XYZ file of C-alpha atoms in Angstrom:
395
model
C -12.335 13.126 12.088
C -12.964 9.485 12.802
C -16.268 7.251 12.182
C -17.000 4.010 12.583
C -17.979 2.301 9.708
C -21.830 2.741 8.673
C -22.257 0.874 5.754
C -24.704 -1.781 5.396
C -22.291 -4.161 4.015
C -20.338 -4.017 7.459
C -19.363 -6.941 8.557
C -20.845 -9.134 5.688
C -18.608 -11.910 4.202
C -16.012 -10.830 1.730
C -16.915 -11.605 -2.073
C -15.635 -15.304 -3.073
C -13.789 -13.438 -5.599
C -12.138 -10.819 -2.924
C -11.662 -13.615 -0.130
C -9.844 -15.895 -3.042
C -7.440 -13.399 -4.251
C -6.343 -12.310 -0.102
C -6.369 -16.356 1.160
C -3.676 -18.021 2.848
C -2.934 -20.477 -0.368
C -2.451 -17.360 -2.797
C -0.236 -15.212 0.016
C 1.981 -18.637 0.398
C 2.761 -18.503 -3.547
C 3.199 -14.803 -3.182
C 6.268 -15.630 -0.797
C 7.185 -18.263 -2.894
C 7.178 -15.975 -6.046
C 9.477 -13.102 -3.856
C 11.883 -16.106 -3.182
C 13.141 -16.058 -6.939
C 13.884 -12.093 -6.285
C 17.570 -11.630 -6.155
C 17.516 -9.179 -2.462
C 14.309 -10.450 -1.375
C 14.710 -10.544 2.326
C 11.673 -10.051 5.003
C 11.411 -6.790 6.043
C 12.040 -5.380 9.943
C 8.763 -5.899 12.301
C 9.597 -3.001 14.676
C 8.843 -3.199 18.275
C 8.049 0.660 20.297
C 7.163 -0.090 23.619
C 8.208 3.625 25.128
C 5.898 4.592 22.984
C 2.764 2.010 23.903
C 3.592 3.225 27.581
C 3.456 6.398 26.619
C -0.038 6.035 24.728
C -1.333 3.363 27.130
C -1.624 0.364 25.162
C -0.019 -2.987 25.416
C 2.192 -2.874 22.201
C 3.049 -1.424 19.232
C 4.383 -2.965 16.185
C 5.483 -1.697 12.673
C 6.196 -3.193 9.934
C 8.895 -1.350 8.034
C 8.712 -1.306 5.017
C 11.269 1.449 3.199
C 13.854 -1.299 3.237
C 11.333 -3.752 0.818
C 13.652 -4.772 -2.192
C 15.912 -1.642 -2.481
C 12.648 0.791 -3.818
C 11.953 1.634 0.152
C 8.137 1.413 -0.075
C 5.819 -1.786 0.521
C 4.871 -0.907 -3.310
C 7.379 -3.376 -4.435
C 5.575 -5.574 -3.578
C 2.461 -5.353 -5.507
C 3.458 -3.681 -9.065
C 6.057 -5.939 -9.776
C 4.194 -9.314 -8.532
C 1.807 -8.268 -11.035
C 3.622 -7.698 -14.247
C 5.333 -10.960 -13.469
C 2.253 -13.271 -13.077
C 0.647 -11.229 -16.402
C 4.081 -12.223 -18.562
C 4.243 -16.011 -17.628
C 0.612 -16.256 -17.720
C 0.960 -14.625 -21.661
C 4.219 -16.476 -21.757
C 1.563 -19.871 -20.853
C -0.475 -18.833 -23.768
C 1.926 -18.691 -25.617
C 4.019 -21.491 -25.021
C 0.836 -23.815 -24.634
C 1.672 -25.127 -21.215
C 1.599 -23.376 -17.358
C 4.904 -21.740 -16.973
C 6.019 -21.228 -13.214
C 8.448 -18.413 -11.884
C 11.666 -20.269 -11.534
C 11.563 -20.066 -15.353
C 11.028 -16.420 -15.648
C 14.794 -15.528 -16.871
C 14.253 -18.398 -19.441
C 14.846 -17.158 -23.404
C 11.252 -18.312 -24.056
C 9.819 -15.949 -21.534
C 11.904 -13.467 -22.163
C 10.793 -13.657 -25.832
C 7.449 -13.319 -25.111
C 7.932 -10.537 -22.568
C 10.149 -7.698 -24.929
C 7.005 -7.422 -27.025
C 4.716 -6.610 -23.966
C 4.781 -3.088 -22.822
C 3.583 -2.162 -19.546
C 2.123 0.993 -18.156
C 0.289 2.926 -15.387
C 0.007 6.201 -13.762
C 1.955 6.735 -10.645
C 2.765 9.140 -7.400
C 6.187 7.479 -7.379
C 6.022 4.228 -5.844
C 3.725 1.988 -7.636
C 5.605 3.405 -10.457
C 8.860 2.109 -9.849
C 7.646 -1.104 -8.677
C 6.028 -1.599 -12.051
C 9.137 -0.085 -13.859
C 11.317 -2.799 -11.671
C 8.911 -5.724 -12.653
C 9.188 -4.684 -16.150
C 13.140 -4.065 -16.262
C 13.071 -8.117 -14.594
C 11.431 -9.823 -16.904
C 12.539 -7.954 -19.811
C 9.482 -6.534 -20.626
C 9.045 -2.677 -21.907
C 7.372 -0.037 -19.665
C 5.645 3.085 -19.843
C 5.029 5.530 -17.240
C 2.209 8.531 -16.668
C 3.153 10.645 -14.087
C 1.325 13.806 -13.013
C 2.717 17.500 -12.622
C 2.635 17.137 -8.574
C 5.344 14.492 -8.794
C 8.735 14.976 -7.820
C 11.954 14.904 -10.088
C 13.409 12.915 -8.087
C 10.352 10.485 -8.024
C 10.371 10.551 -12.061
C 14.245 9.946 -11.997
C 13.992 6.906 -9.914
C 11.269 5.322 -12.035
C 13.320 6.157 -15.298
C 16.677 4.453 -13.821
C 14.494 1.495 -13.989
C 14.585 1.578 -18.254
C 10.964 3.607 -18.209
C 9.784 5.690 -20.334
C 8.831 8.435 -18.666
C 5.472 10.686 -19.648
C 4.405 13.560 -17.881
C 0.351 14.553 -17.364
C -1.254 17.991 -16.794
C -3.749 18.147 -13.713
C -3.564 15.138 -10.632
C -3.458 11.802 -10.142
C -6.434 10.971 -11.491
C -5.927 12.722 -14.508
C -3.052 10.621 -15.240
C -4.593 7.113 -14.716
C -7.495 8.608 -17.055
C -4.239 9.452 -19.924
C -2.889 6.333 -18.995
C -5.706 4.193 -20.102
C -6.225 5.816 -23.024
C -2.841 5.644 -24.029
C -2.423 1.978 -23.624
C -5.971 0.912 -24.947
C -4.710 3.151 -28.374
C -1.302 1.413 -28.318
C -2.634 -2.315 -27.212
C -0.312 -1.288 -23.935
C -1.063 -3.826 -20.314
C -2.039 -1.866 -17.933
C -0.841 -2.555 -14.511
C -2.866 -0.073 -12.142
C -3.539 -0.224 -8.406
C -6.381 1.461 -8.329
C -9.388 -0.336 -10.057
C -12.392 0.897 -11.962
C -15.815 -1.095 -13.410
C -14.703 -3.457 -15.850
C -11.126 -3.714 -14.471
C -10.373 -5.625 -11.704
C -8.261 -9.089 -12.134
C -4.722 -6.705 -12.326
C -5.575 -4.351 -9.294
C -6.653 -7.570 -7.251
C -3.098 -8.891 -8.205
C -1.465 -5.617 -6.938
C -3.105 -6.709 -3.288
C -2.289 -9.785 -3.662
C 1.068 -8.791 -3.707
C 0.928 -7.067 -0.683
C -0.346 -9.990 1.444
C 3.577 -10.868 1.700
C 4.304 -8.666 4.278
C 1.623 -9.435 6.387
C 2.793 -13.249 6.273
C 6.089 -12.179 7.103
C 4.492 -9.639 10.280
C 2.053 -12.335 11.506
C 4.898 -14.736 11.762
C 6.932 -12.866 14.013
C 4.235 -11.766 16.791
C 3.527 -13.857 19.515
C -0.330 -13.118 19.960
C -2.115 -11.451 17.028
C -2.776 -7.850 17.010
C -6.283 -6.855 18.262
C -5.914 -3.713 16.410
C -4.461 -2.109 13.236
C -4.036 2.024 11.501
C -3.519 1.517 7.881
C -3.206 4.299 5.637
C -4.877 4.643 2.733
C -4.538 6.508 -1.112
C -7.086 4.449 -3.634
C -7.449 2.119 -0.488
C -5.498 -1.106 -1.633
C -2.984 -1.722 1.252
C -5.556 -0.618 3.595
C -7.675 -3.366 1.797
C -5.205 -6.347 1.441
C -5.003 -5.966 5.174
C -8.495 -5.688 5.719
C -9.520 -8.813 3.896
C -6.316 -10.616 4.809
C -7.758 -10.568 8.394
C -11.122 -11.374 7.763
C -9.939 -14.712 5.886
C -7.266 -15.592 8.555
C -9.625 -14.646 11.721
C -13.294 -13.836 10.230
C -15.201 -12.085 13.556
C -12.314 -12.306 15.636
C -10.123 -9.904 13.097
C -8.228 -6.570 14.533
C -10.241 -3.664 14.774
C -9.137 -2.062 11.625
C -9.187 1.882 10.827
C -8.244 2.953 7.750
C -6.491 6.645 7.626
C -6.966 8.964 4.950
C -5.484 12.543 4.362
C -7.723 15.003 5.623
C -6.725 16.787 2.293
C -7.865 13.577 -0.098
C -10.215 11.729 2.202
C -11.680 9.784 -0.930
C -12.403 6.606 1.354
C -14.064 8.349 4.341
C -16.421 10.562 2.622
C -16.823 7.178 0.787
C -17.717 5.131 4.345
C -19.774 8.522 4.966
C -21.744 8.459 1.801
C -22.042 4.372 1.793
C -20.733 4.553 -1.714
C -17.597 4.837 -3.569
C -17.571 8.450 -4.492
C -15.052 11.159 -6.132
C -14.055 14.130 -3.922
C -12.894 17.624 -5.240
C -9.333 17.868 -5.967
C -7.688 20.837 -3.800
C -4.498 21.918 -1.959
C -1.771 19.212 -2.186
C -0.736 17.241 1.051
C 2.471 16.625 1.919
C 0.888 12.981 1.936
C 2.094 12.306 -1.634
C 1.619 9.086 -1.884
C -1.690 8.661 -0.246
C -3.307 11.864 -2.444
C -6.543 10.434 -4.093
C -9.246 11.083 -4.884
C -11.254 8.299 -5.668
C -11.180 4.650 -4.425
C -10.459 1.835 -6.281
C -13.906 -0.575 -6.784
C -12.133 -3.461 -5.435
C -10.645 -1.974 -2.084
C -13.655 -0.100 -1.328
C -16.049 -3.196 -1.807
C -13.564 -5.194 1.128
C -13.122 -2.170 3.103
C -16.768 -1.164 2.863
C -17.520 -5.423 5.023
C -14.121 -5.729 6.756
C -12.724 -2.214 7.667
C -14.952 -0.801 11.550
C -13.813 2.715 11.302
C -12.376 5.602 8.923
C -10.759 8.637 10.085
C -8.132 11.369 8.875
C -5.240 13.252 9.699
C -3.960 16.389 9.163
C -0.718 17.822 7.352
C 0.984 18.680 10.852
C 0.110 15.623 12.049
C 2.257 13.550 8.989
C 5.362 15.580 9.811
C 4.676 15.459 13.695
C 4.959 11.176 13.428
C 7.588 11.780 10.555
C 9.932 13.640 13.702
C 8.748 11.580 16.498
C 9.846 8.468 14.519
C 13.566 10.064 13.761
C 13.665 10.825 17.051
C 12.216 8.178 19.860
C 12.290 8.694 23.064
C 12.649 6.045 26.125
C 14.945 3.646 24.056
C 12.841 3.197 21.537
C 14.335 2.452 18.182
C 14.307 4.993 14.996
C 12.770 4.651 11.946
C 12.571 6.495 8.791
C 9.538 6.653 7.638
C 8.878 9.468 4.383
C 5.463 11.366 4.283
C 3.275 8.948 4.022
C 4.836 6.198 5.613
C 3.731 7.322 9.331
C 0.684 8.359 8.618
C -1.133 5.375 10.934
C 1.047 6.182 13.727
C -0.647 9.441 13.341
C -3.704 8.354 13.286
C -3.571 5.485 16.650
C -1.662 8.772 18.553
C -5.007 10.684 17.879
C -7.313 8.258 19.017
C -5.136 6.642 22.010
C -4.714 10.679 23.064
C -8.795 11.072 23.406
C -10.999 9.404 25.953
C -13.814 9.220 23.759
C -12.128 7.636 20.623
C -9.950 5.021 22.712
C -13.218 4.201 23.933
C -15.300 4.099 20.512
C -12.048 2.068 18.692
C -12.039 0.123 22.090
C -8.519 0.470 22.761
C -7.110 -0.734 25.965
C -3.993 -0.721 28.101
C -3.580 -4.574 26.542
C -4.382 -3.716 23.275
C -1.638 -4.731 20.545
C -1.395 -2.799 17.446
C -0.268 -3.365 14.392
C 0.991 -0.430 12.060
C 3.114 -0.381 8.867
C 5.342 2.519 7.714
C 4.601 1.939 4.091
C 7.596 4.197 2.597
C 10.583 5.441 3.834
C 12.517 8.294 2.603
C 11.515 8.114 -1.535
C 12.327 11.572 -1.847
C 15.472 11.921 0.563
C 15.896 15.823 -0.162
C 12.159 16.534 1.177
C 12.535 13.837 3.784
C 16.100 16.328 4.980
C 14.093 19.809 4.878
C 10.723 18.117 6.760
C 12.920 16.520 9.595
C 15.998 18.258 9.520
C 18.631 15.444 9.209
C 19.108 12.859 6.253
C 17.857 9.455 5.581
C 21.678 8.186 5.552
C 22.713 10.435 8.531
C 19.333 8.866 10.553
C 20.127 5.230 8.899
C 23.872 5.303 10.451
């Protein structure tokens, strides 16, 4: 299904708040914070022009990030920025002075931080990036995870020093355990979805993610008139959103944001001109993106700054998941796990119809601008759904 946005917020300027937290200034000290992470390196911007022959466009380009800071998701970008920036802002209070990121591995911050404990619910990747955060600074962490998540998801948070607790029921059950856990035991919750009442830490978590469209932006030689970002509680699909409307304002990308058809939380949202809760039912493969309800804060940008919504189907995550593995006409490979495709999937539907090419206005000079958000986090699944293994695929 895809819609163009209806909402009569469309197009309206972003909230101060919103267009402060996604500006230029605060994505330039994001960099600058990533440059005091040992590993930090930009990630790949991917070039597929077989395939923007094959779909008539101009050009396609893909940000990939499943080799961002060893966790192999653009997650580690947003978790960890945030439990940083909450311990030296504590370690400020506490100190009685601002106290800046070169210092982080200081004794004084690392004082303050072992008697902060961390926590948030988690699918896998925000997770870890929290658990890696917390393991940096020297700060303790807690982790909800739900029954859907994988072993092999829980054991890659836990080699990060978390302690790892498991929740009955979804996703959303787990953020609601989560909160109630660490408002009983005066825990910090680092969550990247938000809710009323909570909104500063979430709004850090997008801020994070701004990075690696400074890092993209830099490295193409026209903008992109387009973008397919896939969304869970919507914040990626958000820090892109509102990232463009402060760097371009009218003249942003046409932006559509993807959602599961399975736990399409943001386009029955955009349907219902609300943010609004949808029944939990079968899984999707599309772990990472299975919500159910938006966060406040990404569905108040995406509600002005993203122009359409659409989903995609199960077959059509493992479909891109294959097609990536396996380019044809020279084009390179790239691993991308179940979720990580998933706006490939979504431009291949609309450039393969007449009457959505012409309703997202796509053109044979159109340049896009996609971002596999995760490669293989769960290698074993990533071998059964396309047949050969991350390292196999990698060399």
């Amino acid at each position: 299904m895809f819609m163009l946005n209806p909402n009569p917020d469309y197009r309206k300027p972003l909230d101060p708040a919103d267009a402060e937290t996604l500006s230029v200034a605060e994505a330039r000290e994001v960099e600058r914070f990533l440059g005091f992470r040992q590993g930090h390196k930009p990630t790949p911007l991917v070039s597929l022009p077989a395939l923007a022959r094959e779909l008539r466009v101009g050009a396609i380009r893909i940000k990939d990030e499943g080799h961002r800071l060893g966790l192999r998701s653009f997650k580690a970008l947003g978790g960890s920025y945030a439990v940083i920036r909450l311990v030296l802002e504590e370690a400020g209070k506490q100190l009685g002075r601002k106290v800046d990121i070169s210092e982080v591995q200081s004794p004084e911050v690392k004082a303050v931080a072992e008697k902060i404990t961390v926590s948030c619910a988690t699918d896998g990747n925000h997770g870890r990036s929290v658990a890696q955060g917390a393991q940096l600074v020297g700060a303790n962490c807690a982790i909800f995870v739900h029954s859907g998540v994988s072993d092999e998801r829980i054991a890659a948070i836990a080699s990060f020093g978390a302690k790892m607790i498991r929740v009955e029921g979804n996703y959303d059950d787990s953020v609601a355990e989560a909160t109630r856990t660490a408002e009983a035991n005066g825990w910090t919750t680092v969550s990247d979805t938000s809710w009323p009442g909570y909104e500063r830490v979430p709004s850090l978590v997008m801020q994070g993610y701004t990075a690696l469209m400074s890092e993209a932006l830099r490295e193409m030689p026209e903008p992109p008139t387009h973008a397919f970002v896939q969304a869970g509680v919507g914040g990626i699909a958000a820090a892109v959103a509102g990232h463009f409307s402060v760097l371009y304002g009218d003249k942003r990308p046409f932006l559509t944001v993807v959602d599961p058809a399975r736990a399409a939380c943001l386009f029955e949202s955009a349907k219902a001109g609300r943010a609004v809760k949808v029944e939990h039912g079968e899984a999707t493969v599309m772990a990472m993106l299975e919500c159910y309800e938006p966060s406040l804060v990404a569905w108040r940008i995406l509600s002005r700054a993203a122009d359409a919504f659409m989903t995609v189907d199960e077959e059509d995550a493992i479909s891109v998941m294959n097609r990536l593995a396996r380019p044809t006409g020279g084009d390179p490979a790239v691993v991308a796990g179940e979720s990580g495709g998933v706006g490939l999937a979504a431009l291949i539907k609309v450039a393969k119809d007449e009457k959505l090419r012409a309703a997202a206005g796509l053109t044979e000079t159109s340049r896009i601008f996609l971002i596999n958000t995760e490669g293989a986090t769960d290698p074993a699944l990533y071998e059964k759904l396309v047949g050969i293994s991350p390292d196999q695929l990698a060399a």
